[in-house]
Short mmCIF file of C-alpha atoms in Angstrom, two decimals:
data_model
loop_
_atom_site.label_atom_id
_atom_site.label_comp_id
_atom_site.label_asym_id
_atom_site.label_seq_id
_atom_site.Cartn_x
_atom_site.Cartn_y
_atom_site.Cartn_z
CA UNK A 587 66.78 123.76 129.72
CA UNK A 588 69.27 126.21 128.24
CA UNK A 589 72.66 125.30 127.64
CA UNK A 590 75.29 127.63 128.77
CA UNK A 591 78.03 128.69 126.56
CA UNK A 592 81.25 127.02 126.20
CA UNK A 593 80.04 123.52 127.43
CA UNK A 594 79.29 121.99 124.13
CA UNK A 595 81.78 120.89 121.51
CA UNK A 596 82.16 122.44 118.11
CA UNK A 597 80.50 119.43 116.05
CA UNK A 598 77.35 119.58 118.40
CA UNK A 599 77.01 123.10 118.02
CA UNK A 600 77.35 122.87 114.24
CA UNK A 601 74.61 120.10 113.66
CA UNK A 602 72.52 122.35 115.90
CA UNK A 603 72.83 125.61 113.64
CA UNK A 604 72.16 123.64 110.63
CA UNK A 605 69.08 121.52 112.39
CA UNK A 606 67.81 124.86 113.57
CA UNK A 607 68.32 126.78 110.19
CA UNK A 608 66.22 123.91 108.70
CA UNK A 609 63.36 124.20 110.80
CA UNK A 610 63.12 127.76 111.01
CA UNK A 611 63.11 127.84 107.26
CA UNK A 612 60.59 125.07 106.83
CA UNK A 613 58.92 127.06 109.57
CA UNK A 614 58.99 130.65 107.76
CA UNK A 615 57.86 128.97 104.71
CA UNK A 616 54.43 127.83 105.96
CA UNK A 617 53.97 131.51 107.70
CA UNK A 618 51.22 133.39 106.29
CA UNK A 619 49.91 136.67 107.16
CA UNK A 620 47.34 135.88 109.54
CA UNK A 621 49.51 133.67 111.22
CA UNK A 622 52.34 136.05 112.19
CA UNK A 623 50.40 137.37 115.22
CA UNK A 624 49.76 134.15 116.80
CA UNK A 625 53.63 133.25 116.29
CA UNK A 626 54.49 136.47 118.37
CA UNK A 627 51.97 135.88 121.19
CA UNK A 628 53.19 132.55 121.48
CA UNK A 629 56.87 133.66 121.23
CA UNK A 630 56.43 135.86 124.13
CA UNK A 631 54.36 133.23 126.21
CA UNK A 632 57.99 131.43 125.88
CA UNK A 633 59.65 134.03 126.55
CA UNK A 634 58.02 134.63 129.82
CA UNK A 635 57.59 131.04 130.68
CA UNK A 636 61.11 130.58 130.97
CA UNK A 637 60.55 133.03 134.51
CA UNK A 638 58.35 130.64 135.86
CA UNK A 639 60.12 128.69 138.47
CA UNK A 640 59.03 125.41 139.30
CA UNK A 641 59.49 125.12 143.11
CA UNK A 642 59.28 121.40 143.47
CA UNK A 643 61.91 118.80 142.88
CA UNK A 644 65.42 118.72 143.30
CA UNK A 645 66.65 121.33 140.80
CA UNK A 646 66.01 124.82 139.49
CA UNK A 647 63.53 124.24 136.43
CA UNK A 648 60.93 126.55 134.83
CA UNK A 649 58.10 125.96 132.40
CA UNK A 650 59.05 125.68 128.50
CA UNK A 651 55.33 125.70 126.62
CA UNK A 652 56.74 123.98 123.93
CA UNK A 653 54.03 121.48 123.68
CA UNK A 654 51.32 123.97 123.42
CA UNK A 655 53.64 126.29 121.05
CA UNK A 656 54.18 122.69 118.81
CA UNK A 657 50.19 121.99 118.64
CA UNK A 658 49.22 124.85 117.88
CA UNK A 659 52.10 126.44 115.52
CA UNK A 660 53.44 123.05 114.06
CA UNK A 661 57.03 123.66 112.04
CA UNK A 662 56.20 127.53 112.92
CA UNK A 663 57.17 126.96 116.49
CA UNK A 664 61.04 127.33 115.20
CA UNK A 665 60.95 130.53 114.33
CA UNK A 666 58.83 131.22 117.37
CA UNK A 667 60.99 129.94 120.02
CA UNK A 668 64.23 130.96 118.20
CA UNK A 669 63.21 134.55 118.39
CA UNK A 670 62.14 134.24 122.07
CA UNK A 671 65.60 132.67 122.71
CA UNK A 672 67.60 135.13 121.15
CA UNK A 673 66.32 137.81 122.97
CA UNK A 674 66.58 135.43 126.38
CA UNK A 675 70.39 135.57 125.30
CA UNK A 676 71.03 138.84 124.37
CA UNK A 677 69.22 140.51 127.22
CA UNK A 678 69.70 138.03 130.12
CA UNK A 679 72.73 135.58 128.77
CA UNK A 680 70.37 132.80 129.33
CA UNK A 681 72.05 130.06 126.73
CA UNK A 682 73.90 132.40 124.58
CA UNK A 683 74.46 133.13 120.78
CA UNK A 684 76.96 130.18 120.13
CA UNK A 685 74.21 127.81 121.38
CA UNK A 686 71.19 129.56 119.88
CA UNK A 687 70.63 127.04 117.26
CA UNK A 688 70.98 123.77 119.65
CA UNK A 689 68.75 124.84 122.17
CA UNK A 690 66.48 126.08 119.26
CA UNK A 691 66.29 122.56 118.33
CA UNK A 692 66.19 121.22 121.62
CA UNK A 693 62.70 123.05 122.60
CA UNK A 694 61.32 123.50 119.14
CA UNK A 695 61.96 119.87 117.69
CA UNK A 696 59.88 118.33 120.78
CA UNK A 697 57.20 120.65 119.91
CA UNK A 698 57.01 119.47 116.31
CA UNK A 699 56.93 116.13 116.90
CA UNK A 700 53.94 116.55 119.60
CA UNK A 701 52.39 118.12 116.63
CA UNK A 702 52.85 115.37 114.56
CA UNK A 703 51.73 112.69 117.24
CA UNK A 704 48.74 114.62 118.70
CA UNK A 705 47.36 117.02 116.59
CA UNK A 706 44.78 114.39 115.01
CA UNK A 707 44.01 113.18 118.60
CA UNK A 708 43.88 116.78 120.07
CA UNK A 709 41.33 118.20 117.45
CA UNK A 710 38.73 115.36 117.80
CA UNK A 711 35.49 115.95 119.76
CA UNK A 712 36.17 116.30 123.26
CA UNK A 713 36.33 113.54 125.38
CA UNK A 714 38.78 111.52 127.52
CA UNK A 715 41.01 110.67 124.65
CA UNK A 716 41.71 114.35 122.93
CA UNK A 717 42.06 115.73 126.78
CA UNK A 718 44.56 112.65 127.38
CA UNK A 719 46.40 113.60 124.05
CA UNK A 720 46.74 117.01 125.11
CA UNK A 721 47.90 116.50 128.59
CA UNK A 722 50.34 113.80 126.92
CA UNK A 723 51.41 116.35 124.44
CA UNK A 724 52.43 118.95 127.20
CA UNK A 725 54.15 116.15 129.11
CA UNK A 726 56.03 114.57 126.34
CA UNK A 727 57.34 117.94 125.18
CA UNK A 728 59.32 118.41 127.97
CA UNK A 729 60.07 115.07 128.15
CA UNK A 730 61.90 114.90 124.99
CA UNK A 731 63.72 118.30 125.58
CA UNK A 732 65.13 116.73 128.40
CA UNK A 733 66.36 113.43 126.52
CA UNK A 734 67.63 115.84 123.61
CA UNK A 735 69.75 118.36 126.12
CA UNK A 736 70.97 114.66 127.63
CA UNK A 737 72.08 113.85 124.31
CA UNK A 738 73.93 116.92 123.47
CA UNK A 739 75.70 116.49 127.06
CA UNK A 740 76.74 112.92 126.03
CA UNK A 741 79.76 114.49 124.44
CA UNK A 742 80.72 116.47 127.40
CA UNK A 743 79.53 114.68 130.91
CA UNK A 744 80.18 111.47 132.08
CA UNK A 745 77.22 109.06 130.70
CA UNK A 746 74.09 109.42 129.25
CA UNK A 747 72.22 108.00 131.77
CA UNK A 748 72.67 109.85 135.00
CA UNK A 749 72.63 113.04 133.26
CA UNK A 750 69.29 111.90 131.58
CA UNK A 751 68.06 110.88 135.06
CA UNK A 752 69.12 113.80 136.76
CA UNK A 753 67.15 116.36 134.08
CA UNK A 754 64.01 114.04 133.82
CA UNK A 755 63.93 114.26 137.49
CA UNK A 756 64.09 117.47 137.96
CA UNK A 757 61.77 118.52 135.01
CA UNK A 758 58.89 115.86 136.33
CA UNK A 759 56.86 118.41 138.12
CA UNK A 760 57.45 120.79 134.82
CA UNK A 761 55.98 117.87 132.87
CA UNK A 762 52.89 117.32 135.18
CA UNK A 763 52.37 121.15 135.03
CA UNK A 764 52.93 121.87 131.72
CA UNK A 765 50.80 119.06 130.54
CA UNK A 766 48.09 120.16 132.94
CA UNK A 767 48.52 123.95 130.94
CA UNK A 768 48.51 122.00 127.64
CA UNK A 769 45.12 120.32 128.70
CA UNK A 770 43.57 123.40 130.31
CA UNK A 771 44.16 125.32 126.83
CA UNK A 772 43.20 122.68 124.67
CA UNK A 773 39.61 122.52 126.33
CA UNK A 774 39.58 126.12 126.10
CA UNK A 775 40.38 126.58 122.68
CA UNK A 776 38.15 123.86 121.60
CA UNK A 777 35.16 125.37 123.31
CA UNK A 778 36.06 128.87 121.88
CA UNK A 779 37.83 128.54 118.90
CA UNK A 780 37.95 124.74 117.46
CA UNK A 781 39.68 125.57 114.10
CA UNK A 782 42.60 126.73 115.76
CA UNK A 783 43.69 123.16 116.77
CA UNK A 784 43.06 122.17 113.29
CA UNK A 785 46.52 122.52 112.81
CA UNK A 786 47.89 125.67 110.56
CA UNK A 787 47.49 124.13 107.25
CA UNK A 788 43.97 123.47 106.44
CA UNK A 789 41.06 124.67 108.66
CA UNK A 790 39.45 121.97 110.62
CA UNK A 791 40.94 119.46 108.16
CA UNK B 825 36.74 138.73 113.34
CA UNK B 826 37.56 134.89 114.23
CA UNK B 827 41.28 135.55 114.11
CA UNK B 828 40.93 138.34 116.50
CA UNK B 829 39.44 136.18 118.87
CA UNK B 830 42.16 133.69 118.90
CA UNK B 831 44.76 136.40 119.50
CA UNK B 832 42.51 137.59 121.99
CA UNK B 833 42.71 134.21 123.90
CA UNK B 834 46.24 133.98 123.68
CA UNK B 835 46.75 137.64 124.97
CA UNK B 836 44.95 136.66 127.90
CA UNK B 837 47.39 133.48 128.59
CA UNK B 838 50.24 135.79 127.96
CA UNK B 839 48.67 138.23 130.91
CA UNK B 840 47.76 135.80 133.05
CA UNK B 841 51.33 134.08 132.62
CA UNK B 842 52.99 137.70 133.11
CA UNK B 843 51.15 138.71 136.62
CA UNK B 844 52.34 135.21 137.90
CA UNK B 845 55.93 135.78 137.16
CA UNK B 846 55.37 139.63 138.84
CA UNK B 847 53.43 138.25 141.93
CA UNK B 848 56.28 135.66 142.62
CA UNK B 849 58.91 137.91 142.67
CA UNK B 850 60.89 136.67 139.99
CA UNK B 851 62.25 133.34 141.95
CA UNK B 852 65.30 131.50 140.73
CA UNK B 853 65.96 130.91 137.60
CA UNK B 854 67.99 127.88 135.95
CA UNK B 855 69.45 129.50 133.06
CA UNK B 856 72.78 130.78 134.13
CA UNK B 857 75.19 130.09 136.79
CA UNK B 858 77.85 132.96 138.20
CA UNK B 859 81.08 131.74 139.89
CA UNK B 860 82.78 134.60 141.43
CA UNK B 861 86.53 134.62 143.26
CA UNK B 862 88.82 136.80 145.06
CA UNK B 863 92.36 136.71 146.32
CA UNK B 864 93.01 136.87 150.14
CA UNK B 865 96.72 136.20 150.81
CA UNK B 866 97.84 133.25 149.24
CA UNK B 867 94.10 131.86 148.95
CA UNK B 868 91.59 131.94 146.51
CA UNK B 869 87.75 132.43 147.96
CA UNK B 870 84.83 131.50 145.42
CA UNK B 871 81.16 131.38 145.27
CA UNK B 872 78.63 130.15 143.10
CA UNK B 873 75.12 130.72 142.31
CA UNK B 874 72.48 130.36 139.91
CA UNK B 875 71.02 133.73 138.47
CA UNK B 876 68.46 134.56 141.01
CA UNK B 877 70.63 133.80 143.90
CA UNK B 878 69.84 130.23 144.27
CA UNK B 879 73.23 128.36 145.75
CA UNK B 880 75.19 126.07 143.16
CA UNK B 881 75.72 123.50 146.02
CA UNK B 882 77.89 120.47 145.06
CA UNK B 883 79.16 121.91 141.80
CA UNK B 884 82.35 121.05 140.31
CA UNK B 885 84.91 123.59 140.47
CA UNK B 886 88.00 123.03 138.06
CA UNK B 887 91.00 125.59 138.35
CA UNK B 888 92.98 125.97 135.10
CA UNK B 889 96.45 127.66 134.45
CA UNK B 890 97.75 130.18 131.52
CA UNK B 891 97.89 127.29 128.97
CA UNK B 892 94.79 125.61 130.07
CA UNK B 893 96.28 123.02 131.99
CA UNK B 894 94.21 121.67 134.91
CA UNK B 895 95.88 122.57 138.21
CA UNK B 896 92.80 121.83 140.88
CA UNK B 897 89.51 120.44 140.91
CA UNK B 898 87.04 120.24 143.87
CA UNK B 899 83.09 120.78 144.52
CA UNK B 900 81.14 123.58 146.19
CA UNK B 901 80.25 123.23 149.56
CA UNK B 902 76.28 123.45 150.81
CA UNK B 903 76.98 127.26 150.78
CA UNK B 904 78.13 127.31 146.95
CA UNK B 905 81.38 128.05 148.67
CA UNK B 906 84.71 126.86 147.54
CA UNK B 907 88.28 127.91 148.33
CA UNK B 908 91.93 126.83 147.78
CA UNK B 909 95.40 127.76 148.14
CA UNK B 910 97.14 129.37 144.95
CA UNK B 911 99.48 126.29 143.65
CA UNK B 912 100.99 128.39 141.16
CA UNK B 913 101.95 131.79 140.24
CA UNK B 914 100.24 132.29 136.84
CA UNK B 915 96.69 133.37 135.86
CA UNK B 916 93.65 131.50 136.88
CA UNK B 917 90.85 130.79 135.30
CA UNK B 918 88.28 129.09 137.50
CA UNK B 919 85.69 127.36 135.73
CA UNK B 920 82.29 126.08 137.21
CA UNK B 921 80.38 123.33 135.86
CA UNK B 922 76.64 122.68 137.65
CA UNK B 923 75.61 120.03 136.18
CA UNK B 924 72.27 120.15 132.68
CA UNK B 925 74.66 122.29 130.48
CA UNK B 926 75.24 125.12 133.12
CA UNK B 927 78.66 126.45 133.55
CA UNK B 928 80.36 129.76 134.46
CA UNK B 929 83.83 131.36 134.88
CA UNK B 930 85.95 133.50 136.69
CA UNK B 931 89.39 134.83 135.58
CA UNK B 932 91.85 135.95 138.27
CA UNK B 933 94.97 137.98 136.68
CA UNK B 934 98.42 136.94 137.92
CA UNK B 935 98.65 140.45 139.08
CA UNK B 936 95.90 140.26 141.58
CA UNK B 937 97.47 136.94 143.11
CA UNK B 938 101.19 139.08 143.52
CA UNK B 939 99.39 141.89 144.70
CA UNK B 940 97.53 139.77 147.57
CA UNK B 941 100.58 138.04 148.08
CA UNK B 942 102.74 140.86 148.58
CA UNK B 943 100.47 142.05 151.34
CA UNK B 944 100.57 138.81 153.22
CA UNK B 945 104.71 138.46 152.69
CA UNK B 946 105.09 142.22 153.80
CA UNK B 947 103.12 141.53 156.82
CA UNK B 948 105.05 138.40 157.59
CA UNK B 949 108.08 140.30 157.49
CA UNK B 950 106.80 143.32 159.27
CA UNK B 951 106.34 140.91 162.14
CA UNK B 952 110.33 140.87 162.80
CA UNK B 953 110.86 144.53 161.82
CA UNK B 954 111.40 146.86 164.75
CA UNK B 955 109.16 149.84 165.19
CA UNK B 956 110.89 153.10 164.92
CA UNK B 957 111.06 155.41 167.63
CA UNK B 958 108.20 157.61 166.03
CA UNK B 959 106.31 154.38 167.08
CA UNK B 960 104.96 152.92 163.67
CA UNK B 961 107.12 152.14 160.70
CA UNK B 962 105.85 152.90 157.45
CA UNK B 963 105.22 149.23 156.39
CA UNK B 964 103.34 148.96 159.71
CA UNK B 965 101.07 151.33 158.91
CA UNK B 966 100.48 150.25 155.44
CA UNK B 967 99.52 146.77 156.77
CA UNK B 968 97.16 148.20 159.25
CA UNK B 969 95.59 149.84 156.60
CA UNK B 970 95.17 147.09 154.07
CA UNK B 971 93.93 145.10 156.82
CA UNK B 972 91.22 146.81 157.65
CA UNK B 973 90.54 147.98 153.95
CA UNK B 974 90.23 144.32 153.38
CA UNK B 975 87.66 143.71 156.16
CA UNK B 976 85.44 146.86 155.82
CA UNK B 977 85.56 146.07 152.10
CA UNK B 978 84.50 142.39 152.10
CA UNK B 979 80.64 142.98 152.82
CA UNK B 980 80.88 145.35 149.37
CA UNK B 981 82.71 142.59 147.55
CA UNK B 982 80.07 140.39 148.63
CA UNK B 983 77.19 143.06 147.55
CA UNK B 984 78.62 142.98 144.22
CA UNK B 985 78.45 139.17 143.64
CA UNK B 986 74.75 139.35 145.09
CA UNK B 987 74.02 142.11 142.52
CA UNK B 988 75.69 140.01 139.82
CA UNK B 989 73.64 137.25 140.46
CA UNK B 990 70.10 139.16 140.13
CA UNK B 991 67.93 138.08 137.91
CA UNK B 992 66.24 139.76 135.49
CA UNK B 993 64.01 142.50 136.32
CA UNK B 994 60.21 143.24 135.36
CA UNK B 995 61.44 146.09 133.29
CA UNK B 996 63.53 143.76 131.05
CA UNK B 997 60.90 141.28 130.84
CA UNK B 998 58.40 143.69 129.58
CA UNK B 999 60.94 145.00 127.35
CA UNK B 1000 61.85 141.62 125.42
CA UNK B 1001 57.99 141.24 124.82
CA UNK B 1002 57.90 144.55 123.47
CA UNK B 1003 60.54 143.69 121.31
CA UNK B 1004 58.86 140.32 120.11
CA UNK B 1005 55.73 142.32 119.25
CA UNK B 1006 57.93 144.83 117.37
CA UNK B 1007 59.16 141.98 115.35
CA UNK B 1008 55.99 140.96 114.64
CA UNK B 1009 55.23 144.47 113.24
CA UNK B 1010 58.55 143.95 110.66
CA UNK B 1011 57.39 140.55 109.74
CA UNK B 1012 53.56 141.94 108.93
CA UNK B 1013 55.10 144.93 107.23
CA UNK B 1014 57.10 142.66 104.80
CA UNK B 1015 54.24 140.13 104.42
CA UNK B 1016 52.03 143.04 103.52
CA UNK B 1017 54.31 144.43 101.13
CA UNK B 1018 54.89 141.21 99.18
CA UNK B 1019 51.05 140.80 99.25
CA UNK B 1020 50.42 144.35 97.89
CA UNK B 1021 53.10 144.06 95.36
CA UNK B 1022 51.58 140.85 94.15
CA UNK B 1023 48.29 142.18 93.91
CA UNK B 1024 49.56 145.48 92.01
CA UNK B 1025 51.41 143.13 89.19
CA UNK B 1026 47.89 140.89 89.02
CA UNK B 1027 46.00 144.05 88.45
CA UNK B 1028 48.63 145.47 85.78
#
């Protein structure tokens, strides 16, 4: 999912930076004192998840965990993912500094989308519906990231459909695994600390 | 107290993830792709790998000259290798596109090509030169040394490629997590300061 340096054209990069800056500023405005440690922990989880390689399927694909980040952090997953990506770019040259903006958007935006789509469903009393929502949340976040990456590459590689198909196919195992991870995380949190799933703005509301 | 609970849970998740990473011995990664190229005679050999050592199979390789004009294009074979005859004497820029936004680059300066070509040309002309009464001419000795050096150095060149394509070590990953928690500390410090100032103003 990390797009390398020098692949994208300048307009795409600039759009990425602008969108990422907007997302991060919204996130920072919503970040209160109690939320900071949680953002840091999920940032580290994202940082580490990129090293967990899923050995199934045609290509090298790794976990992203943007679904669970999104559902737990909402807009705060923008700063969280930005920090992790910046460190990956500096320490390991994954992605890169110029593509930091667009990579952040590609991974954080699906998280925020899933937050709006599923947080209401996920926080309902435990049952089939909330479990299904949690699974779909993890699954869809990776799916949407794949679509966004394909969109970015639209301007550089041949056709959208072939790139999208390639990326989505490669990440299908990741989507399923992330769905399951999100499902278990949500089930666990619902049992131990249900307020956490109520979103970050009003506890349990 | 409840807050501490959620952080504990997150930490457990993080710990499990770390254990998974460390125990799986850092498998191949999809973040970075590396192309490595060297000149032998009039041919350029390239090797392409993903960080972590998995070979980039069937990836597009393009060769550009100094002005950025494309000279030739090809695909890596199933060992991630691709070789081509040098089309023109210039600085070469070899670009690998492995799909899904992965890209790597390697540059070969003109001097390196000249050097390699010089050796092979000398070799060719050396074939016609007569041996001096002393046995071997200076050029022939030089050729022999160059030849055996080439042979002896090949594994070292290969080793360098391997070490370049190694994934990050556990230390680096743990260090990265450390950075994140350091940043958390900074963020908490500034938030706390703002809060304190607010409180002070309120008390005034």
